[in-house]
């Protein structure tokens, strides 16, 4: 199963910071927060979304004599702080699909993730949040093998001190890890209904074709 995760510290740009507060929030309850991230990574990360996405957007280096591909300069304007990373790829050239799609949304929502943010110039400082919702993914393939990935992370119960730290991150770089929730493997689910997969009642003997034919005649004779 493909799961989006940032297990290793990854450089991102925090493009927006919002305070989340429901209409029925009590004055004593802490509001939540939402962070919008944008990052430039190698296109190998596309396999976290779908095993075929990388090959749909990229291909190997063009053969000699192929028409030159127009360079995409959007990367420099979207995330200038992190666009200078050295990224190598075995499939650096955008396919026709990749060029025509441009930036597109990816339908994915993760619940229960753990976010860790490191930032600061005078030694790293950290912000941790559990039970995060990660969604609103957008993907933008770049010529050369890099890809811009944008997404939104929401979490609740943020105190005033942490909100202040988060506000200072807007339009700045940070290093984050994002861990998906752990799904326990409890084995196969029990059948809650009194029927087997073939439609028979639980515990009922499965008859062969001959036995079923004979039983049908017995029933008919008894009723006749």
mmCIF file of C-alpha atoms in Angstrom:
data_model
loop_
_atom_site.group_PDB
_atom_site.id
_atom_site.type_symbol
_atom_site.label_atom_id
_atom_site.label_comp_id
_atom_site.label_asym_id
_atom_site.label_seq_id
_atom_site.Cartn_x
_atom_site.Cartn_y
_atom_site.Cartn_z
ATOM 1 C CA UNK A 1 0.000 0.000 0.000
ATOM 2 C CA UNK A 2 1.345 3.431 -0.984
ATOM 3 C CA UNK A 3 1.434 5.872 1.950
ATOM 4 C CA UNK A 4 2.735 9.436 1.888
ATOM 5 C CA UNK A 5 5.275 9.966 4.676
ATOM 6 C CA UNK A 6 8.396 11.987 5.441
ATOM 7 C CA UNK A 7 10.338 9.663 7.716
ATOM 8 C CA UNK A 8 13.615 11.542 7.135
ATOM 9 C CA UNK A 9 13.968 15.288 7.932
ATOM 10 C CA UNK A 10 12.797 17.166 4.837
ATOM 11 C CA UNK A 11 13.207 20.840 3.982
ATOM 12 C CA UNK A 12 9.922 22.626 3.238
ATOM 13 C CA UNK A 13 8.551 26.125 2.895
ATOM 14 C CA UNK A 14 5.642 27.128 5.146
ATOM 15 C CA UNK A 15 3.432 29.068 2.730
ATOM 16 C CA UNK A 16 0.598 29.839 5.145
ATOM 17 C CA UNK A 17 -0.374 29.554 8.815
ATOM 18 C CA UNK A 18 -3.994 29.700 9.982
ATOM 19 C CA UNK A 19 -5.829 29.570 13.301
ATOM 20 C CA UNK A 20 -8.705 27.069 13.319
ATOM 21 C CA UNK A 21 -11.594 27.649 15.683
ATOM 22 C CA UNK A 22 -15.045 26.073 15.620
ATOM 23 C CA UNK A 23 -18.127 28.235 16.219
ATOM 24 C CA UNK A 24 -19.006 26.358 19.409
ATOM 25 C CA UNK A 25 -15.486 26.523 20.905
ATOM 26 C CA UNK A 26 -15.422 27.443 24.570
ATOM 27 C CA UNK A 27 -13.149 30.314 25.686
ATOM 28 C CA UNK A 28 -11.111 27.858 27.746
ATOM 29 C CA UNK A 29 -10.496 25.506 24.798
ATOM 30 C CA UNK A 30 -7.378 25.952 22.685
ATOM 31 C CA UNK A 31 -7.983 26.518 18.974
ATOM 32 C CA UNK A 32 -6.363 24.440 16.272
ATOM 33 C CA UNK A 33 -3.862 25.331 13.558
ATOM 34 C CA UNK A 34 -3.404 24.691 9.853
ATOM 35 C CA UNK A 35 -0.112 24.867 7.974
ATOM 36 C CA UNK A 36 0.316 24.854 4.222
ATOM 37 C CA UNK A 37 3.595 23.343 3.046
ATOM 38 C CA UNK A 38 5.405 23.357 -0.288
ATOM 39 C CA UNK A 39 8.537 21.340 -1.002
ATOM 40 C CA UNK A 40 10.771 20.434 -3.924
ATOM 41 C CA UNK A 41 11.818 16.787 -3.925
ATOM 42 C CA UNK A 42 13.002 14.122 -6.347
ATOM 43 C CA UNK A 43 10.352 12.460 -8.477
ATOM 44 C CA UNK A 44 10.996 9.100 -6.780
ATOM 45 C CA UNK A 45 8.654 10.350 -4.057
ATOM 46 C CA UNK A 46 5.745 10.085 -6.494
ATOM 47 C CA UNK A 47 5.661 6.343 -5.829
ATOM 48 C CA UNK A 48 4.211 7.179 -2.414
ATOM 49 C CA UNK A 49 1.059 8.326 -4.188
ATOM 50 C CA UNK A 50 0.864 5.677 -6.910
ATOM 51 C CA UNK A 51 3.330 3.169 -8.337
ATOM 52 C CA UNK A 52 2.646 4.363 -11.906
ATOM 53 C CA UNK A 53 2.623 8.122 -11.326
ATOM 54 C CA UNK A 54 6.338 8.676 -11.884
ATOM 55 C CA UNK A 55 6.347 6.866 -15.233
ATOM 56 C CA UNK A 56 3.219 8.777 -16.288
ATOM 57 C CA UNK A 57 4.866 12.163 -15.692
ATOM 58 C CA UNK A 58 8.531 11.397 -16.472
ATOM 59 C CA UNK A 59 10.723 9.388 -18.796
ATOM 60 C CA UNK A 60 14.432 8.744 -19.279
ATOM 61 C CA UNK A 61 16.786 11.230 -20.944
ATOM 62 C CA UNK A 62 15.760 12.106 -24.474
ATOM 63 C CA UNK A 63 17.467 10.379 -27.378
ATOM 64 C CA UNK A 64 19.869 12.357 -29.504
ATOM 65 C CA UNK A 65 17.944 14.252 -32.158
ATOM 66 C CA UNK A 66 14.751 14.644 -30.124
ATOM 67 C CA UNK A 67 13.236 18.104 -30.084
ATOM 68 C CA UNK A 68 14.379 20.104 -27.033
ATOM 69 C CA UNK A 69 11.895 20.347 -24.193
ATOM 70 C CA UNK A 70 10.902 23.797 -23.000
ATOM 71 C CA UNK A 71 12.254 24.371 -19.496
ATOM 72 C CA UNK A 72 9.662 25.041 -16.824
ATOM 73 C CA UNK A 73 10.606 28.126 -14.802
ATOM 74 C CA UNK A 74 7.656 28.087 -12.379
ATOM 75 C CA UNK A 75 9.745 26.346 -9.730
ATOM 76 C CA UNK A 76 11.872 29.446 -9.170
ATOM 77 C CA UNK A 77 8.829 31.598 -8.399
ATOM 78 C CA UNK A 78 6.833 29.131 -6.296
ATOM 79 C CA UNK A 79 9.409 28.076 -3.746
ATOM 80 C CA UNK A 80 12.606 30.112 -4.221
ATOM 81 C CA UNK A 81 14.012 29.217 -0.800
ATOM 82 C CA UNK A 82 14.133 25.485 -1.491
ATOM 83 C CA UNK A 83 14.400 25.360 -5.286
ATOM 84 C CA UNK A 84 18.215 25.290 -5.300
ATOM 85 C CA UNK A 85 18.452 21.716 -4.026
ATOM 86 C CA UNK A 86 20.529 19.340 -6.112
ATOM 87 C CA UNK A 87 18.165 16.623 -7.315
ATOM 88 C CA UNK A 88 19.120 13.763 -9.602
ATOM 89 C CA UNK A 89 16.774 11.295 -11.258
ATOM 90 C CA UNK A 90 16.949 8.356 -13.644
ATOM 91 C CA UNK A 91 13.846 9.780 -15.367
ATOM 92 C CA UNK A 92 14.420 13.549 -15.601
ATOM 93 C CA UNK A 93 12.399 14.401 -18.713
ATOM 94 C CA UNK A 94 8.728 15.301 -18.510
ATOM 95 C CA UNK A 95 6.394 13.235 -20.666
ATOM 96 C CA UNK A 96 3.717 14.877 -22.786
ATOM 97 C CA UNK A 97 1.253 14.080 -19.999
ATOM 98 C CA UNK A 98 3.512 15.717 -17.420
ATOM 99 C CA UNK A 99 3.873 18.879 -19.499
ATOM 100 C CA UNK A 100 0.165 19.204 -20.246
ATOM 101 C CA UNK A 101 -1.049 18.458 -16.715
ATOM 102 C CA UNK A 102 1.005 21.164 -15.031
ATOM 103 C CA UNK A 103 -0.057 21.466 -11.402
ATOM 104 C CA UNK A 104 -2.842 19.072 -10.455
ATOM 105 C CA UNK A 105 -4.699 17.971 -7.316
ATOM 106 C CA UNK A 106 -4.274 14.486 -5.840
ATOM 107 C CA UNK A 107 -7.187 13.014 -3.902
ATOM 108 C CA UNK A 108 -5.602 11.800 -0.667
ATOM 109 C CA UNK A 109 -6.454 12.372 2.989
ATOM 110 C CA UNK A 110 -4.474 11.011 5.948
ATOM 111 C CA UNK A 111 -5.808 11.092 9.503
ATOM 112 C CA UNK A 112 -3.828 10.605 12.717
ATOM 113 C CA UNK A 113 -0.377 11.612 11.458
ATOM 114 C CA UNK A 114 2.441 12.928 13.641
ATOM 115 C CA UNK A 115 4.171 16.163 12.630
ATOM 116 C CA UNK A 116 7.532 17.363 13.911
ATOM 117 C CA UNK A 117 8.864 20.795 12.894
ATOM 118 C CA UNK A 118 12.448 21.909 13.386
ATOM 119 C CA UNK A 119 13.415 25.508 12.794
ATOM 120 C CA UNK A 120 15.604 28.315 14.088
ATOM 121 C CA UNK A 121 18.996 29.821 13.328
ATOM 122 C CA UNK A 122 20.302 29.785 16.904
ATOM 123 C CA UNK A 123 20.048 26.034 17.311
ATOM 124 C CA UNK A 124 17.049 23.913 16.319
ATOM 125 C CA UNK A 125 13.719 24.366 18.057
ATOM 126 C CA UNK A 126 10.899 21.897 17.732
ATOM 127 C CA UNK A 127 7.121 21.791 17.514
ATOM 128 C CA UNK A 128 5.322 18.455 17.721
ATOM 129 C CA UNK A 129 1.704 17.694 16.893
ATOM 130 C CA UNK A 130 -0.185 14.398 17.015
ATOM 131 C CA UNK A 131 -3.450 13.390 15.399
ATOM 132 C CA UNK A 132 -2.855 15.565 12.337
ATOM 133 C CA UNK A 133 -5.000 15.612 9.211
ATOM 134 C CA UNK A 134 -2.968 15.817 5.987
ATOM 135 C CA UNK A 135 -4.785 16.597 2.735
ATOM 136 C CA UNK A 136 -5.222 19.053 -0.174
ATOM 137 C CA UNK A 137 -2.278 17.576 -2.041
ATOM 138 C CA UNK A 138 -1.136 19.239 -5.244
ATOM 139 C CA UNK A 139 1.641 17.970 -7.506
ATOM 140 C CA UNK A 140 3.656 19.880 -10.093
ATOM 141 C CA UNK A 141 6.239 17.999 -12.162
ATOM 142 C CA UNK A 142 9.383 19.931 -13.111
ATOM 143 C CA UNK A 143 11.803 19.366 -15.962
ATOM 144 C CA UNK A 144 14.991 17.781 -14.633
ATOM 145 C CA UNK A 145 13.443 15.245 -12.262
ATOM 146 C CA UNK A 146 12.240 17.457 -9.420
ATOM 147 C CA UNK A 147 8.624 17.780 -8.366
ATOM 148 C CA UNK A 148 6.804 20.369 -6.259
ATOM 149 C CA UNK A 149 4.420 18.845 -3.718
ATOM 150 C CA UNK A 150 2.011 21.020 -1.754
ATOM 151 C CA UNK A 151 -0.241 19.900 1.085
ATOM 152 C CA UNK A 152 -2.097 21.100 4.166
ATOM 153 C CA UNK A 153 -1.681 19.850 7.738
ATOM 154 C CA UNK A 154 -4.313 20.553 10.398
ATOM 155 C CA UNK A 155 -4.206 19.741 14.108
ATOM 156 C CA UNK A 156 -6.139 20.743 17.228
ATOM 157 C CA UNK A 157 -5.484 21.972 20.761
ATOM 158 C CA UNK A 158 -2.676 24.465 20.120
ATOM 159 C CA UNK A 159 -1.741 26.759 22.997
ATOM 160 C CA UNK A 160 -0.974 30.466 22.601
ATOM 161 C CA UNK A 161 2.806 30.004 22.858
ATOM 162 C CA UNK A 162 2.839 27.440 20.047
ATOM 163 C CA UNK A 163 0.562 29.605 17.889
ATOM 164 C CA UNK A 164 3.111 32.385 18.250
ATOM 165 C CA UNK A 165 5.911 30.097 17.095
ATOM 166 C CA UNK A 166 3.861 28.876 14.151
ATOM 167 C CA UNK A 167 3.049 32.443 13.069
ATOM 168 C CA UNK A 168 6.770 33.180 12.877
ATOM 169 C CA UNK A 169 7.197 30.341 10.371
ATOM 170 C CA UNK A 170 4.967 31.831 7.661
ATOM 171 C CA UNK A 171 6.876 32.225 4.371
ATOM 172 C CA UNK A 172 9.972 30.696 5.973
ATOM 173 C CA UNK A 173 11.853 27.430 5.653
ATOM 174 C CA UNK A 174 11.547 24.601 8.123
ATOM 175 C CA UNK A 175 12.632 20.992 8.374
ATOM 176 C CA UNK A 176 9.863 18.523 9.131
ATOM 177 C CA UNK A 177 9.095 14.855 9.523
ATOM 178 C CA UNK A 178 5.601 13.525 8.948
ATOM 179 C CA UNK A 179 4.771 10.051 10.204
ATOM 180 C CA UNK A 180 1.573 8.278 9.118
ATOM 181 C CA UNK A 181 -0.663 6.545 11.660
ATOM 182 C CA UNK A 182 0.141 2.947 12.572
ATOM 183 C CA UNK A 183 -2.651 0.593 11.584
ATOM 184 C CA UNK A 184 -2.791 -2.492 13.788
ATOM 185 C CA UNK A 185 -3.099 -5.816 11.996
ATOM 186 C CA UNK A 186 -5.715 -7.679 13.988
ATOM 187 C CA UNK A 187 -6.185 -10.427 11.413
ATOM 188 C CA UNK A 188 -9.238 -10.998 9.250
ATOM 189 C CA UNK A 189 -12.460 -9.358 10.286
ATOM 190 C CA UNK A 190 -15.145 -11.558 11.754
ATOM 191 C CA UNK A 191 -18.314 -11.902 9.731
ATOM 192 C CA UNK A 192 -20.909 -9.818 11.604
ATOM 193 C CA UNK A 193 -23.769 -11.231 9.569
ATOM 194 C CA UNK A 194 -25.190 -14.787 9.814
ATOM 195 C CA UNK A 195 -24.250 -15.528 6.216
ATOM 196 C CA UNK A 196 -21.150 -16.901 4.549
ATOM 197 C CA UNK A 197 -19.526 -15.295 1.509
ATOM 198 C CA UNK A 198 -21.472 -17.647 -0.797
ATOM 199 C CA UNK A 199 -24.810 -16.500 0.601
ATOM 200 C CA UNK A 200 -25.524 -19.589 2.730
ATOM 201 C CA UNK A 201 -26.363 -19.289 6.406
ATOM 202 C CA UNK A 202 -23.508 -19.600 8.879
ATOM 203 C CA UNK A 203 -23.020 -23.222 9.932
ATOM 204 C CA UNK A 204 -25.243 -24.543 7.141
ATOM 205 C CA UNK A 205 -23.882 -27.508 5.183
ATOM 206 C CA UNK A 206 -22.989 -26.647 1.595
ATOM 207 C CA UNK A 207 -24.785 -29.148 -0.678
ATOM 208 C CA UNK A 208 -23.425 -30.566 -3.896
ATOM 209 C CA UNK A 209 -25.482 -30.226 -7.076
ATOM 210 C CA UNK A 210 -26.696 -33.833 -6.729
ATOM 211 C CA UNK A 211 -27.629 -33.405 -3.069
ATOM 212 C CA UNK A 212 -29.472 -30.197 -3.815
ATOM 213 C CA UNK A 213 -31.408 -31.884 -6.655
ATOM 214 C CA UNK A 214 -32.373 -34.816 -4.405
ATOM 215 C CA UNK A 215 -33.394 -32.479 -1.576
ATOM 216 C CA UNK A 216 -35.576 -30.470 -3.943
ATOM 217 C CA UNK A 217 -37.406 -33.666 -5.043
ATOM 218 C CA UNK A 218 -37.868 -34.742 -1.400
ATOM 219 C CA UNK A 219 -39.422 -31.381 -0.613
ATOM 220 C CA UNK A 220 -41.702 -31.589 -3.656
ATOM 221 C CA UNK A 221 -42.821 -35.160 -2.775
ATOM 222 C CA UNK A 222 -43.527 -34.152 0.819
ATOM 223 C CA UNK A 223 -45.631 -31.221 -0.318
ATOM 224 C CA UNK A 224 -47.394 -33.325 -3.002
#
